[in-house]
Short mmCIF file of C-alpha atoms and ligand atoms in Angstrom, two decimals:
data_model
loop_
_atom_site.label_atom_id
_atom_site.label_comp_id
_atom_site.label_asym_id
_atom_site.label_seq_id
_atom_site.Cartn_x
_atom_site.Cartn_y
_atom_site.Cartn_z
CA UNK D 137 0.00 0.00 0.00
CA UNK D 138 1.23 3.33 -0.87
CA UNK D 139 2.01 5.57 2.37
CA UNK D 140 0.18 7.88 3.45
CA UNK D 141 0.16 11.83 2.75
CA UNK D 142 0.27 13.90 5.91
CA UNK D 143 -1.18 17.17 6.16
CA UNK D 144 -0.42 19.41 9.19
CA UNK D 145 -2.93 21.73 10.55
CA UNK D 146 -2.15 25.21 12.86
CA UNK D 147 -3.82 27.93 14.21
CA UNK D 148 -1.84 30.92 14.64
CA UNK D 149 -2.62 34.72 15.98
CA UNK D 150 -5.33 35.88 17.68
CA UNK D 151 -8.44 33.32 17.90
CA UNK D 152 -11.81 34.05 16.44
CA UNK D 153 -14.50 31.81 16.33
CA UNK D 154 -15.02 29.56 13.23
CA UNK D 155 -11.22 28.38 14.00
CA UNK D 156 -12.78 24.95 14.97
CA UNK D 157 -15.41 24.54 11.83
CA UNK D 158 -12.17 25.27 9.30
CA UNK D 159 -10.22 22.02 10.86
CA UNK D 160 -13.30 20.26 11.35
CA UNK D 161 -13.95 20.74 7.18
CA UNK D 162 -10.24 19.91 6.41
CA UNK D 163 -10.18 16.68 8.13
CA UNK D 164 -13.92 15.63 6.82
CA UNK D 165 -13.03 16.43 3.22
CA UNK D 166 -9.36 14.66 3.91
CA UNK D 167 -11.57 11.48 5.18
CA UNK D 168 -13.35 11.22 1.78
CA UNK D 169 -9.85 10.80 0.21
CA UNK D 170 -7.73 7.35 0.25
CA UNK D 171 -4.41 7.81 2.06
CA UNK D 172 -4.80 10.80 4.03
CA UNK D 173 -3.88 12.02 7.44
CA UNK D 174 -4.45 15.25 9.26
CA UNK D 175 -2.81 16.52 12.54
CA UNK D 176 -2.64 19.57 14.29
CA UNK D 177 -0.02 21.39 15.76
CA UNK D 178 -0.20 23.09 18.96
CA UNK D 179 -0.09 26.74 19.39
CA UNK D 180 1.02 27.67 15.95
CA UNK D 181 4.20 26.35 14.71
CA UNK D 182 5.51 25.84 18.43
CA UNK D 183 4.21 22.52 18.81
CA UNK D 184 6.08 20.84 15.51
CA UNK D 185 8.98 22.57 17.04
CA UNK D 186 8.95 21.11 20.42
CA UNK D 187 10.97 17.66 21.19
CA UNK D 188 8.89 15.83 21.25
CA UNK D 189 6.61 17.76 19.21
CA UNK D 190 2.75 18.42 20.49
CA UNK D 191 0.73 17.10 17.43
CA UNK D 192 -2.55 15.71 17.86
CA UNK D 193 -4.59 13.19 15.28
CA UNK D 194 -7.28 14.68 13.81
CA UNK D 195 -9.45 11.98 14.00
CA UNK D 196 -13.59 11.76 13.45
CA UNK D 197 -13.76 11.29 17.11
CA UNK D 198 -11.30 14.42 17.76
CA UNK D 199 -13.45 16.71 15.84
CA UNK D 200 -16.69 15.60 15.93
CA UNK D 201 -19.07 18.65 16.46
CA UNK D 202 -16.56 20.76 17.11
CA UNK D 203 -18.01 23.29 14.77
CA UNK D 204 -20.13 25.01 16.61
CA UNK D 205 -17.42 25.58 19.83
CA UNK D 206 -15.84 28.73 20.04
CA UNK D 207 -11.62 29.31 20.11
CA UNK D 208 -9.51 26.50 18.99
CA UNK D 209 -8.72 22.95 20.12
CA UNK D 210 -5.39 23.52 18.42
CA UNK D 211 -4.38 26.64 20.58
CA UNK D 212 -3.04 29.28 19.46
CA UNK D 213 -0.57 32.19 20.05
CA UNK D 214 1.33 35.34 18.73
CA UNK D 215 4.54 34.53 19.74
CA UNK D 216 5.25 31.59 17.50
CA UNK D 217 6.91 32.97 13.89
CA UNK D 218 9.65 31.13 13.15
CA UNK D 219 11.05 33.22 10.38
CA UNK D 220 11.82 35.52 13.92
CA UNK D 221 11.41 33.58 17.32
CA UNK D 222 11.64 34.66 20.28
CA UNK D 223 14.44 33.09 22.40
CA UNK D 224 14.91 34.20 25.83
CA UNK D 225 18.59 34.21 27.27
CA UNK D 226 19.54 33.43 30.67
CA UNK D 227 20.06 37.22 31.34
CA UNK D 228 16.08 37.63 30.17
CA UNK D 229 17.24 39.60 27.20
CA UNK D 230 15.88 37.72 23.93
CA UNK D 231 17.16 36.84 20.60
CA UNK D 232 15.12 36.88 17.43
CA UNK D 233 16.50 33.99 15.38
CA UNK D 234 15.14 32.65 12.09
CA UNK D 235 13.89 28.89 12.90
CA UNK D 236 12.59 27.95 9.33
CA UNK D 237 15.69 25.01 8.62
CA UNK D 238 14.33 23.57 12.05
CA UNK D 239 10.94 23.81 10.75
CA UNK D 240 11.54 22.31 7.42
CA UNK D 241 13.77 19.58 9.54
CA UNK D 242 10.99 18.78 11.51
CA UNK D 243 8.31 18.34 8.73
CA UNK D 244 10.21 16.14 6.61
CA UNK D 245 11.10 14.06 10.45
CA UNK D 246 7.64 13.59 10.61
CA UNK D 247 6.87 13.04 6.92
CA UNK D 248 4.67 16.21 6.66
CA UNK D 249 3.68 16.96 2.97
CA UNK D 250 1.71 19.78 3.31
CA UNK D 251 1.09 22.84 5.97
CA UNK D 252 -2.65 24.51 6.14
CA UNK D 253 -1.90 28.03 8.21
CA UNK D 254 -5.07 29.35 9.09
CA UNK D 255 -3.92 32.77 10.42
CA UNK D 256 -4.57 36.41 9.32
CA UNK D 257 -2.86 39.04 7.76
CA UNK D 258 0.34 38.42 9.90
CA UNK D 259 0.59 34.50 9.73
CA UNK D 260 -0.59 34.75 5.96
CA UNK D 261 3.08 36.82 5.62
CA UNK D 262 4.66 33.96 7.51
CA UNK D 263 2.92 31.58 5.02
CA UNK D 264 4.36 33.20 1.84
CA UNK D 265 7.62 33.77 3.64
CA UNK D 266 7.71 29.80 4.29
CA UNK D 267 6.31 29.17 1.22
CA UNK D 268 9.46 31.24 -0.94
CA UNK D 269 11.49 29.14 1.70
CA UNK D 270 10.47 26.01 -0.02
CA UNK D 271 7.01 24.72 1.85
CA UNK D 272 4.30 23.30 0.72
CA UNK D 273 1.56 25.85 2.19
CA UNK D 274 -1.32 26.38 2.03
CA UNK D 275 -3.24 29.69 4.23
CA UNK D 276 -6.76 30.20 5.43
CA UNK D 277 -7.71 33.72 6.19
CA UNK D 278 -9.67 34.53 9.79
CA UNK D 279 -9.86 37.42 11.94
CA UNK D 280 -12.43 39.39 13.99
CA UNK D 281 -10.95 42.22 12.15
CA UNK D 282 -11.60 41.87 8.39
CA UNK D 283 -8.36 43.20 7.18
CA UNK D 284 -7.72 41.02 4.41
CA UNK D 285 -7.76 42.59 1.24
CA UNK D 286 -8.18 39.21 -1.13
CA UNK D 287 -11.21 37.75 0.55
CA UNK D 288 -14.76 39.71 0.82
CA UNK D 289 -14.93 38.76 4.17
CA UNK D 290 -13.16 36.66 6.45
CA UNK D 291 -15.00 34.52 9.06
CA UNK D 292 -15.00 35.74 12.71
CA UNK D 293 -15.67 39.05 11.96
CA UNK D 294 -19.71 38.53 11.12
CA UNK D 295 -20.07 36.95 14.53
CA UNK D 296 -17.89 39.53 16.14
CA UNK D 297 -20.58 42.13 14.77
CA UNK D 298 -23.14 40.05 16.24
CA UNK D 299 -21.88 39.96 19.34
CA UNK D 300 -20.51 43.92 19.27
CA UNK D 301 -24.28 44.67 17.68
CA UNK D 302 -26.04 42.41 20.61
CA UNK D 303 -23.84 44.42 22.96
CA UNK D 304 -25.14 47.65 21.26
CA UNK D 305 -28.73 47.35 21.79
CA UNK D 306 -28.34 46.67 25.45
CA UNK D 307 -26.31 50.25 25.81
CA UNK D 308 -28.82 52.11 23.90
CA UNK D 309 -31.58 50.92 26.36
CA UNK D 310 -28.70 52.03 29.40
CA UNK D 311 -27.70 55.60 27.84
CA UNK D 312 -31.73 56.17 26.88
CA UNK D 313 -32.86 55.65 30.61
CA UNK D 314 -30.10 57.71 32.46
CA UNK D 315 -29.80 60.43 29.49
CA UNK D 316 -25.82 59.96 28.97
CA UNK D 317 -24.02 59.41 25.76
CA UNK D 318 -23.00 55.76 25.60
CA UNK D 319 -19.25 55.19 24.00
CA UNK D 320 -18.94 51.23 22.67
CA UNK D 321 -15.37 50.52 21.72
CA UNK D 322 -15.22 47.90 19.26
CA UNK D 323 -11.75 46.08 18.36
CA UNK D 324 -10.17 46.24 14.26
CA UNK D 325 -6.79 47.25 14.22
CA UNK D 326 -6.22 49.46 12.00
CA UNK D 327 -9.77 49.02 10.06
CA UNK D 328 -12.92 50.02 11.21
CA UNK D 329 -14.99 47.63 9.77
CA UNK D 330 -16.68 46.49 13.11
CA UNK D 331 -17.43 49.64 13.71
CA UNK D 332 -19.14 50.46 10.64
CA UNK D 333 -21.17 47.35 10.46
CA UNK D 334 -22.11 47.72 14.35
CA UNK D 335 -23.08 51.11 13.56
CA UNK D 336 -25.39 50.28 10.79
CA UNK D 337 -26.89 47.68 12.25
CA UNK D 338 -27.33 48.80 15.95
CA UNK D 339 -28.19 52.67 14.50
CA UNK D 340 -25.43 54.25 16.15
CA UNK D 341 -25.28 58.20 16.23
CA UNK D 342 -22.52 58.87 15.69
CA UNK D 343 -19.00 55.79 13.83
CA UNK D 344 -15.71 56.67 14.46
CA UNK D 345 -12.96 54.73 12.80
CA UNK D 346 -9.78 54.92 11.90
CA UNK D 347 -9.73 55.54 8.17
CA UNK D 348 -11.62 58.74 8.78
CA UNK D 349 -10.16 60.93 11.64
CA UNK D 350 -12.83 63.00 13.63
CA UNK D 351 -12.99 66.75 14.49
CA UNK D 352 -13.69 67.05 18.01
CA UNK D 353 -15.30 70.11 17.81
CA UNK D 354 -17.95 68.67 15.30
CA UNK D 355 -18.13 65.94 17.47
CA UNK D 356 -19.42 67.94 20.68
CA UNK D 357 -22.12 70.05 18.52
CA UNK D 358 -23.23 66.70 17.61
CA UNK D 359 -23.45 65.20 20.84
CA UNK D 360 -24.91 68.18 22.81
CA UNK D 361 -27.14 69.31 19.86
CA UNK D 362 -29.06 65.83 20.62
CA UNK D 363 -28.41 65.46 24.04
CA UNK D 364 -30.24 68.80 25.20
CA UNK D 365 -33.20 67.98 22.91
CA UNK D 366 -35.38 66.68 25.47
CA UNK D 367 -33.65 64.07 27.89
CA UNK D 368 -31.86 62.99 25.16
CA UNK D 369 -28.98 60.04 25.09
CA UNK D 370 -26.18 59.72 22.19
CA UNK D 371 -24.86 56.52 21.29
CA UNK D 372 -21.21 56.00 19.56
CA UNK D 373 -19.22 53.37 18.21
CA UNK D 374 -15.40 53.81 18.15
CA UNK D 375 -12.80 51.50 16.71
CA UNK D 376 -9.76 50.68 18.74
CA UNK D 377 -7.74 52.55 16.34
CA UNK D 378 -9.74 55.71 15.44
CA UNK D 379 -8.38 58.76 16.55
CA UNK D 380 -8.99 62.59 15.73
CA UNK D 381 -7.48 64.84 12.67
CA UNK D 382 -3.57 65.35 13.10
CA UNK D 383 -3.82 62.73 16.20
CA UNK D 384 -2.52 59.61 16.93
CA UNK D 385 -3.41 55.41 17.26
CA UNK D 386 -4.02 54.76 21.22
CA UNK D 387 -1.64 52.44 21.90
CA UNK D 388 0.83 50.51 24.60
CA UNK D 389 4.23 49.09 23.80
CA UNK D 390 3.47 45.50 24.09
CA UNK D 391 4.68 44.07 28.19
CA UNK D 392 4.90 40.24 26.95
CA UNK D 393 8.39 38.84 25.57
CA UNK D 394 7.65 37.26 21.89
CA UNK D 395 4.68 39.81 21.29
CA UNK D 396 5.42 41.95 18.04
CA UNK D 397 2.86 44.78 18.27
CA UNK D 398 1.30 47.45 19.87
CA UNK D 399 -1.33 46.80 22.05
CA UNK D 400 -4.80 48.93 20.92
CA UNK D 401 -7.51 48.78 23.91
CA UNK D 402 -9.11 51.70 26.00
CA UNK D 403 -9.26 54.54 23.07
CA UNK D 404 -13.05 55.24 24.79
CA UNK D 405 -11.85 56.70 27.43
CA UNK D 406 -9.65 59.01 25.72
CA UNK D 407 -12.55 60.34 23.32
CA UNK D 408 -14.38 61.17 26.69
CA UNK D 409 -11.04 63.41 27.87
CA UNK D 410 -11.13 64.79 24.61
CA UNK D 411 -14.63 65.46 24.76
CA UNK D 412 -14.54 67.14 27.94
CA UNK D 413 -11.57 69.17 27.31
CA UNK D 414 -13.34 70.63 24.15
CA UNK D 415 -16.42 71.32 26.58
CA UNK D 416 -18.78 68.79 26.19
CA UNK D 417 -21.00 68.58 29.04
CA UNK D 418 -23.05 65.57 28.94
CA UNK D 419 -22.86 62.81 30.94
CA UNK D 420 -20.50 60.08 29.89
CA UNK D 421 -20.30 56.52 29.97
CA UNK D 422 -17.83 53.86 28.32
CA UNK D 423 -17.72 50.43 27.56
CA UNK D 424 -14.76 48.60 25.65
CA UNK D 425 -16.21 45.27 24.62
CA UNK D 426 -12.11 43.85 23.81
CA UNK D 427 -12.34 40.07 24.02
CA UNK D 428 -16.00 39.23 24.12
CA UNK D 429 -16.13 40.10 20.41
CA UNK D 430 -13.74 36.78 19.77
CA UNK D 431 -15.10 34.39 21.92
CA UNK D 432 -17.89 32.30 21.84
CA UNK D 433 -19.42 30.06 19.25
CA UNK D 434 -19.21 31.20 15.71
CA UNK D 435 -22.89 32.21 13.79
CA UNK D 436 -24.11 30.07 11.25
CA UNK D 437 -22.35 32.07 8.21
CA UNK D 438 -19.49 31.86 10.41
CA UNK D 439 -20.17 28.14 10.32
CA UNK D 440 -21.07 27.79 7.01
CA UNK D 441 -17.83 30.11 5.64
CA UNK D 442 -15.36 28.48 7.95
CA UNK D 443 -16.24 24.83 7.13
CA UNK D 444 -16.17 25.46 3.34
CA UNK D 445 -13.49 27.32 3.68
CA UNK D 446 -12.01 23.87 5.39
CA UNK D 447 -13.09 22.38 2.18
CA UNK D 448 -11.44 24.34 -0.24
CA UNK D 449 -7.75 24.25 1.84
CA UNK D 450 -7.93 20.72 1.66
CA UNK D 451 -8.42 20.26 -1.86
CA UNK D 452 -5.85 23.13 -2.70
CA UNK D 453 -3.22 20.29 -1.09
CA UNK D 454 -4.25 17.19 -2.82
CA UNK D 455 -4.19 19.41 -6.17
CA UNK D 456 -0.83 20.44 -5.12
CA UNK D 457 -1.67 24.06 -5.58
CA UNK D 458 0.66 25.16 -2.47
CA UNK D 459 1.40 29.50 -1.90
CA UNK D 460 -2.14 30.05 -2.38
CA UNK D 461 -4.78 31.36 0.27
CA UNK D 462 -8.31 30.35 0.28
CA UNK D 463 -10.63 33.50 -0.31
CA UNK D 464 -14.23 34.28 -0.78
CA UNK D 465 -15.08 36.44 -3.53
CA UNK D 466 -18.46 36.97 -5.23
CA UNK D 467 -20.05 34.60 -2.91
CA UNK D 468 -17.66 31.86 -4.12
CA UNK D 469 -15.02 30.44 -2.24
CA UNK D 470 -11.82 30.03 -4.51
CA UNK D 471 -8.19 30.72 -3.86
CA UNK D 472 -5.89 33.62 -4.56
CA UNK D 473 -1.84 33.53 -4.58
CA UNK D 474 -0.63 34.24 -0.84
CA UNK D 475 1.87 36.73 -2.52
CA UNK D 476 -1.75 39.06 -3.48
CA UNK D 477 -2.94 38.89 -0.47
CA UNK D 478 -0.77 39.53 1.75
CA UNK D 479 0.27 42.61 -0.52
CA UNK D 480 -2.73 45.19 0.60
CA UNK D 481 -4.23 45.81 4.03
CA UNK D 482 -8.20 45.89 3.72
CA UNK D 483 -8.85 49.27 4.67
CA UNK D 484 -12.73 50.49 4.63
CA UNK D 485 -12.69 53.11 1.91
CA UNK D 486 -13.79 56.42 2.72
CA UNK D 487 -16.25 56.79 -0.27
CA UNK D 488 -17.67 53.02 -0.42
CA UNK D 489 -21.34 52.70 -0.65
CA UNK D 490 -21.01 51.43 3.22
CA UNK D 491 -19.64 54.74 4.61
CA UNK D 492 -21.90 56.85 2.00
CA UNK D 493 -24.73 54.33 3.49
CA UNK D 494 -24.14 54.99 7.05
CA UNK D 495 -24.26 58.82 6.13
CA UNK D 496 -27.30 58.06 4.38
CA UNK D 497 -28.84 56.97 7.53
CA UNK D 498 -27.12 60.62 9.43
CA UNK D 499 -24.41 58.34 11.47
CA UNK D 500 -21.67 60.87 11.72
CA UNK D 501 -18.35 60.05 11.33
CA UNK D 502 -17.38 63.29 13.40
CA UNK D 503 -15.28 64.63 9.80
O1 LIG G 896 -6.40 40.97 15.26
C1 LIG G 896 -7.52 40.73 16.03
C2 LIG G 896 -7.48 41.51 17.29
O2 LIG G 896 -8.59 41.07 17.93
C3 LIG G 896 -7.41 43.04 17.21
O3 LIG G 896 -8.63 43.59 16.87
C4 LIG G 896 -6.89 43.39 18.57
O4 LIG G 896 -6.25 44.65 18.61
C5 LIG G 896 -5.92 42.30 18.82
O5 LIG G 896 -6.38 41.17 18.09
C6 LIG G 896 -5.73 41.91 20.25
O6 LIG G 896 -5.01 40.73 20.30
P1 LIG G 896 -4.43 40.01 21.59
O7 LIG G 896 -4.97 40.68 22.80
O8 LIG G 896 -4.83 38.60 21.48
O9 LIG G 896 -2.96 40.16 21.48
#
C-alpha cells in the first residue's frame, strides 16, 4: 500500500471563532480521500517545534461537532513565527532567530507533505515567507478584524458584529434611561470595519474609525445638539484605532516577551477626555467590549464560511496548488496567490457605498 500523505494543521494569531469549523472541514473532506492524514499542531508552529513535538490526530472522534465551539482545540498564540522567534537568554534579554531550517527539519522528520496556516494578515506573511522558503503551504484567512484585502470577508468578523451589535442594543436601552451618551469601543486594528457594520446595524449616532479621523469640535455640537433635545442620550461606536485629525493610534508598547505589536484597547476613554476638554458637558459613559467580540461560538455564516473554507484548503493540497490562500469572492469560495494577499491591508474606503450608506442613515463620522 502506498504511504500515506500527511497534512499538518495550525492555528496561529489571535483566535476568532469559526477556527474549529475550518479544521473540522479539512479533516472531513481529507476522510473522503484514500491515504490521508491530518494533525494539528499546537499553538502555531511551536508545537512541531517542540521535542517531542505536540501534534494531535485529527481523527472523526477528535473533531466531531466541534463546529459550533468557540476558540480552537489547536491553541493558538502570537509569539510563535519562526522566520523571527523569540528566544529568551539566561540574562532575560531575547534573541530573534530565524527557525525555518528547524521547521523544514521537523516536517520532513515527521513526513509532513503539506502545511494549512489558518492565520490572518500576519501569519498569511509567515505563510508566503515559508512558502518562498520552499514549503508546501497552504493559508486560510480569519480574523475578527476583516483586514484582508483578497477575501470579501473573512470569518470571525460577522459573529464579532453580532456579538458587538447584541452588545449595542443593550447600551442604547442604558444611555436612553439615564440620558448619557453611551461610548462602545469595538476592536479592528487598523480598520474600522466592526465599527461600521455595528453602527449600521445597531443605528449608532454617531461611527468613528480609523480611516476617517474626527474633528472634536464637530463631534461635541453633535453630541450636545441631541443630548439637550429633550432628555436625550447619544450613542457611539469607536474603533480601537480611530483617533482625531492630526492625532494619533491609542496604543501601549506590548509588556509580553515574543509579542510583536502594539497593544490597541481603552481609546473610549480618551474620546471622553477629549470630549470634555473641548467642553462637552453631557454625561458620559464607556464600555470597551475587547475580548467578548472573539469568543464564543461562531454564527451560522461563520459556520457555514469556515467549514467550506475547510473544504477548499484541503483540496488546494491534494491538487498540489501550495502559496495560495483560500478567499471568498463573489459569494464563491476560490483561492488567490498568498503573494496578493498579503500585498494590501483591507482598509474600509472612505467613499464606499457602506460609509456613503451609514451617512445616508445621518451616522456621523465626526469629519
Ligand atoms: O487581530 C484581532 C485583534 O482582535 C485586534 O482587533 C486586537 O487589537 C488584537 O487582536 C488583540 O489581540 P491580543 O490581545 O490577542 O494580542
Amino acid at each position: 500500500m502506498a504511504d500515506k500523505k500527511k497534512i499538518l494543521v495550525l492555528t496561529g494569531g489571535g483566535d476568532c471563532p469559526g477556527l474549529n469549523a475550518v479544521i473540522r472541514g479539512i479533516a472531513k473532506r481529507a476522510k473522503k480521500e484514500k491515504g490521508w492524514e491530518v494533525y494539528g499542531s499546537i499553538e502555531a508552529f511551536n508545537g512541531i517545534m517542540k521535542d517531542p513535538p505536540e501534534l494531535v490526530k485529527l481523527t472523526s472522534k477528535r473533531i466531531a461537532g466541534i463546529h459550533v465551539k468557540g476558540g480552537t482545540i489547536l491553541k493558538t498564540t502570537n509569539k510563535g513565527n519562526p522566520l523571527a522567534f523569540a528566544r529568551e537568554n539566561p540574562d532575560g534579554s531575547v534573541t530573534m532567530e530565524d527557525r525555518t531550517e528547524i521547521l523544514k527539519k521537523k516536517l520532513l522528520e515527521h513526513n509532513f507533505d503539506a502545511v494549512i496556516n489558518i492565520g490572518g494578515d500576519g501569519s498569511q506573511k509567515i505563510s508566503q515567507a515559508l512558502f518562498e522558503k520552499g514549503i508546501n503551504i497552504v493559508g486560510v484567512p480569519k480574523t475578527i478584524d476583516n483586514d484582508l484585502s483578497s477575501t470579501d470577508l473573512t470569518f470571525g468578523f460577522s459573529s464579532a458584529v453580532q456579538v458587538a451589535t447584541d452588545s449595542f442594543d443593550k447600551l442604547v436601552t442604558t444611555a436612553e434611561s439615564h440620558h448619557r451618551v453611551m461610548i462602545m469601543e469595538v476592536m479592528g486594528r487598523d480598520a474600522g470595519w466592526i465599527a461600521l457594520h455595528t453602527a449600521i446595524a445597531g443605528g449608532a449616532e454617531i461611527c468613528l474609525i480609523p480611516e476617517i479621523p474626527y474633528d472634536i469640535k464637530k463631534l461635541v455640537k453633535r453630541i450636545e445638539k441631541r443630548y439637550h433635545k429633550g432628555r436625550g442620550f447619544v450613542n457611539i461606536v469607536i474603533s480601537e484605532g480611530a483617533h482625531a485629525k492630526g492625532g494619533q493610534v491609542f496604543a501601549r508598547e506590548p509588556d509580553e516577551k515574543g509579542y510583536a505589536h502594539k497593544r490597541l484597547g481603552g481609546v473610549a476613554y480618551r474620546l471622553t477626555e477629549e470630549l470634555r476638554a473641548a467642553g462637552c458637558t453631557a454625561d458620559i459613559r464607556e464600555a470597551v467590549l475587547g475580548h467578548t467580540q472573539r469568543g464564543g461560538s461562531p454564527i451560522a455564516f461563520d459556520r457555514i464560511l469556515a467549514s467550506l473554507f475547510g473544504v477548499k484548503a484541503f483540496e488546494l493540497v491534494k491538487d498540489g496548488k501550495y502559496g495560495q490562500m483560500v478567499s471568498y469572492k463573489g459569494s464563491k469560495v476560490t483561492s488567490v496567490p498568498l503573494k496578493d494577499a498579503v500585498k494590501e491591508y483591507n482598509f474600509v474606503k472612505p467613499d464606499s457605498f457602506l460609509v456613503k450608506g451609514a451617512k445616508g442613515l445621518g451616522i456621523s463620522f465626526g469629519d
